[in-house]
């Protein structure tokens, strides 16, 4: 299964924010949409960074309550790894594990086409494993 298959199921909507959005507004949007990260993009939807719950917690530890009035550009992760829709789920999971991040924007020929989370990948990998288990069980039962 490929990343494109996950996007076909979950959708290609990506929650984005402009880099000068305040952290307080970013937190409100994360809560409102029940998501763990916002992709920071410029007016042309080019990726500038990503702000996650983890970035916010680190910023809170460093800046205290002043963080809420700061721009997300001040605390977000600027170097964002991406994945192609043609990547396999296993490759994307390995990349996320190596990089220790939980959200991966999907870019196709330079255009942002979606975002997957580690939860999305695990969910689909579990479904694959359940299907494989069912096929093996049926094969064993048919044999006897």
Tab-separated table of C-alpha atoms in Angstrom:
chain	number	residue	atom	x	y	z
A	1	UNK	CA	0.000	0.000	0.000
A	2	UNK	CA	1.204	3.483	-0.842
A	3	UNK	CA	0.756	6.883	0.761
A	4	UNK	CA	-1.626	7.806	-2.089
A	5	UNK	CA	-3.928	4.967	-0.967
A	6	UNK	CA	-4.137	6.471	2.524
A	7	UNK	CA	-4.913	9.910	1.086
A	8	UNK	CA	-7.655	8.397	-1.068
A	9	UNK	CA	-9.301	7.084	2.105
A	10	UNK	CA	-8.682	9.898	4.598
A	11	UNK	CA	-8.801	12.806	2.203
A	12	UNK	CA	-6.280	15.357	1.046
A	13	UNK	CA	-7.268	18.274	3.253
A	14	UNK	CA	-4.275	19.908	4.962
A	15	UNK	CA	-4.692	22.432	7.757
A	16	UNK	CA	-2.279	25.266	7.127
A	17	UNK	CA	-1.366	28.588	8.695
A	18	UNK	CA	0.655	31.565	7.596
A	19	UNK	CA	4.039	31.885	9.356
A	20	UNK	CA	2.958	35.085	11.131
A	21	UNK	CA	-0.040	33.387	12.777
A	22	UNK	CA	0.235	33.668	16.564
A	23	UNK	CA	0.884	30.583	18.629
A	24	UNK	CA	-2.374	31.253	20.502
A	25	UNK	CA	-4.308	31.104	17.207
A	26	UNK	CA	-2.421	27.968	16.172
A	27	UNK	CA	-3.360	26.298	19.466
A	28	UNK	CA	-6.998	27.283	18.954
A	29	UNK	CA	-6.970	25.767	15.467
A	30	UNK	CA	-5.281	22.570	16.648
A	31	UNK	CA	-7.994	22.205	19.280
A	32	UNK	CA	-10.842	23.129	16.943
A	33	UNK	CA	-9.796	20.599	14.301
A	34	UNK	CA	-8.558	17.985	16.789
A	35	UNK	CA	-5.203	17.669	15.040
A	36	UNK	CA	-1.608	17.539	16.238
A	37	UNK	CA	0.127	19.840	13.746
A	38	UNK	CA	-0.385	22.733	11.355
A	39	UNK	CA	1.666	23.149	8.235
A	40	UNK	CA	3.028	26.674	7.849
A	41	UNK	CA	2.807	27.737	4.214
A	42	UNK	CA	3.298	30.970	2.330
A	43	UNK	CA	0.614	32.550	0.139
A	44	UNK	CA	1.554	30.167	-2.722
A	45	UNK	CA	1.140	27.080	-0.444
A	46	UNK	CA	4.896	26.469	-0.361
A	47	UNK	CA	5.906	24.789	2.886
A	48	UNK	CA	7.759	27.094	5.305
A	49	UNK	CA	7.610	24.853	8.370
A	50	UNK	CA	5.384	22.846	10.660
A	51	UNK	CA	4.174	23.582	14.168
A	52	UNK	CA	3.240	20.616	16.287
A	53	UNK	CA	2.137	20.073	19.842
A	54	UNK	CA	5.734	19.167	20.600
A	55	UNK	CA	7.002	22.525	19.248
A	56	UNK	CA	4.459	24.334	21.382
A	57	UNK	CA	5.487	22.457	24.533
A	58	UNK	CA	9.157	23.198	23.896
A	59	UNK	CA	8.310	26.863	23.283
A	60	UNK	CA	6.309	27.010	26.487
A	61	UNK	CA	9.274	25.655	28.397
A	62	UNK	CA	11.588	28.203	26.817
A	63	UNK	CA	9.412	31.342	26.669
A	64	UNK	CA	6.647	30.745	29.205
A	65	UNK	CA	3.335	32.520	28.672
A	66	UNK	CA	4.999	34.999	26.255
A	67	UNK	CA	4.839	32.163	23.737
A	68	UNK	CA	1.130	32.752	23.106
A	69	UNK	CA	1.758	36.158	21.509
A	70	UNK	CA	4.715	34.979	19.441
A	71	UNK	CA	4.489	34.053	15.764
A	72	UNK	CA	4.576	30.377	14.873
A	73	UNK	CA	7.615	31.129	12.721
A	74	UNK	CA	9.550	31.732	15.960
A	75	UNK	CA	8.966	28.228	17.344
A	76	UNK	CA	8.017	25.954	14.442
A	77	UNK	CA	10.237	23.336	12.853
A	78	UNK	CA	11.613	24.956	9.702
A	79	UNK	CA	13.156	21.956	7.957
A	80	UNK	CA	10.195	19.770	7.073
A	81	UNK	CA	10.663	16.290	5.682
A	82	UNK	CA	8.124	15.304	3.043
A	83	UNK	CA	7.010	12.131	1.340
A	84	UNK	CA	5.790	11.322	-2.154
A	85	UNK	CA	2.351	9.784	-2.747
A	86	UNK	CA	4.159	6.847	-4.357
A	87	UNK	CA	6.162	5.988	-1.210
A	88	UNK	CA	5.194	2.821	0.596
A	89	UNK	CA	3.705	2.975	4.064
A	90	UNK	CA	6.693	1.021	5.395
A	91	UNK	CA	9.145	3.557	3.925
A	92	UNK	CA	7.203	6.480	5.387
A	93	UNK	CA	7.007	4.794	8.808
A	94	UNK	CA	10.755	4.201	8.755
A	95	UNK	CA	11.382	7.850	7.819
A	96	UNK	CA	9.145	9.072	10.630
A	97	UNK	CA	10.801	6.753	13.130
A	98	UNK	CA	14.297	7.892	12.121
A	99	UNK	CA	13.341	11.566	12.235
A	100	UNK	CA	11.244	11.220	15.408
A	101	UNK	CA	8.292	13.151	14.018
A	102	UNK	CA	4.605	12.296	13.798
A	103	UNK	CA	3.383	14.236	10.767
A	104	UNK	CA	4.574	14.032	7.190
A	105	UNK	CA	3.396	16.367	4.411
A	106	UNK	CA	2.792	14.664	1.077
A	107	UNK	CA	4.248	16.504	-1.902
A	108	UNK	CA	3.765	15.533	-5.545
A	109	UNK	CA	5.938	17.328	-8.123
A	110	UNK	CA	6.423	20.253	-5.758
A	111	UNK	CA	2.722	20.630	-4.876
A	112	UNK	CA	1.297	19.936	-1.427
A	113	UNK	CA	-1.320	17.193	-1.849
A	114	UNK	CA	-1.948	15.964	1.704
A	115	UNK	CA	-0.517	15.081	5.085
A	116	UNK	CA	-0.298	11.795	6.948
A	117	UNK	CA	0.277	11.137	10.617
A	118	UNK	CA	1.931	8.180	12.268
A	119	UNK	CA	-1.569	7.237	13.446
A	120	UNK	CA	-2.785	7.080	9.829
A	121	UNK	CA	0.108	4.838	8.866
A	122	UNK	CA	-0.252	2.511	11.845
A	123	UNK	CA	-4.009	2.211	11.284
A	124	UNK	CA	-3.526	1.098	7.685
A	125	UNK	CA	-0.627	-1.199	8.527
A	126	UNK	CA	-2.783	-2.928	11.164
A	127	UNK	CA	-5.534	-3.406	8.558
A	128	UNK	CA	-2.979	-4.967	6.198
A	129	UNK	CA	-1.784	-7.315	8.929
A	130	UNK	CA	-5.367	-8.320	9.810
A	131	UNK	CA	-6.025	-9.110	6.147
A	132	UNK	CA	-2.818	-11.163	5.894
A	133	UNK	CA	-3.737	-13.048	9.069
A	134	UNK	CA	-7.216	-13.797	7.714
A	135	UNK	CA	-5.808	-15.112	4.442
A	136	UNK	CA	-3.325	-17.344	6.275
A	137	UNK	CA	-6.043	-18.604	8.644
A	138	UNK	CA	-8.328	-19.423	5.708
A	139	UNK	CA	-5.482	-21.227	3.944
A	140	UNK	CA	-4.785	-23.365	7.018
A	141	UNK	CA	-8.468	-24.163	7.517
A	142	UNK	CA	-8.887	-25.082	3.837
A	143	UNK	CA	-5.899	-27.390	4.083
A	144	UNK	CA	-7.542	-29.540	6.784
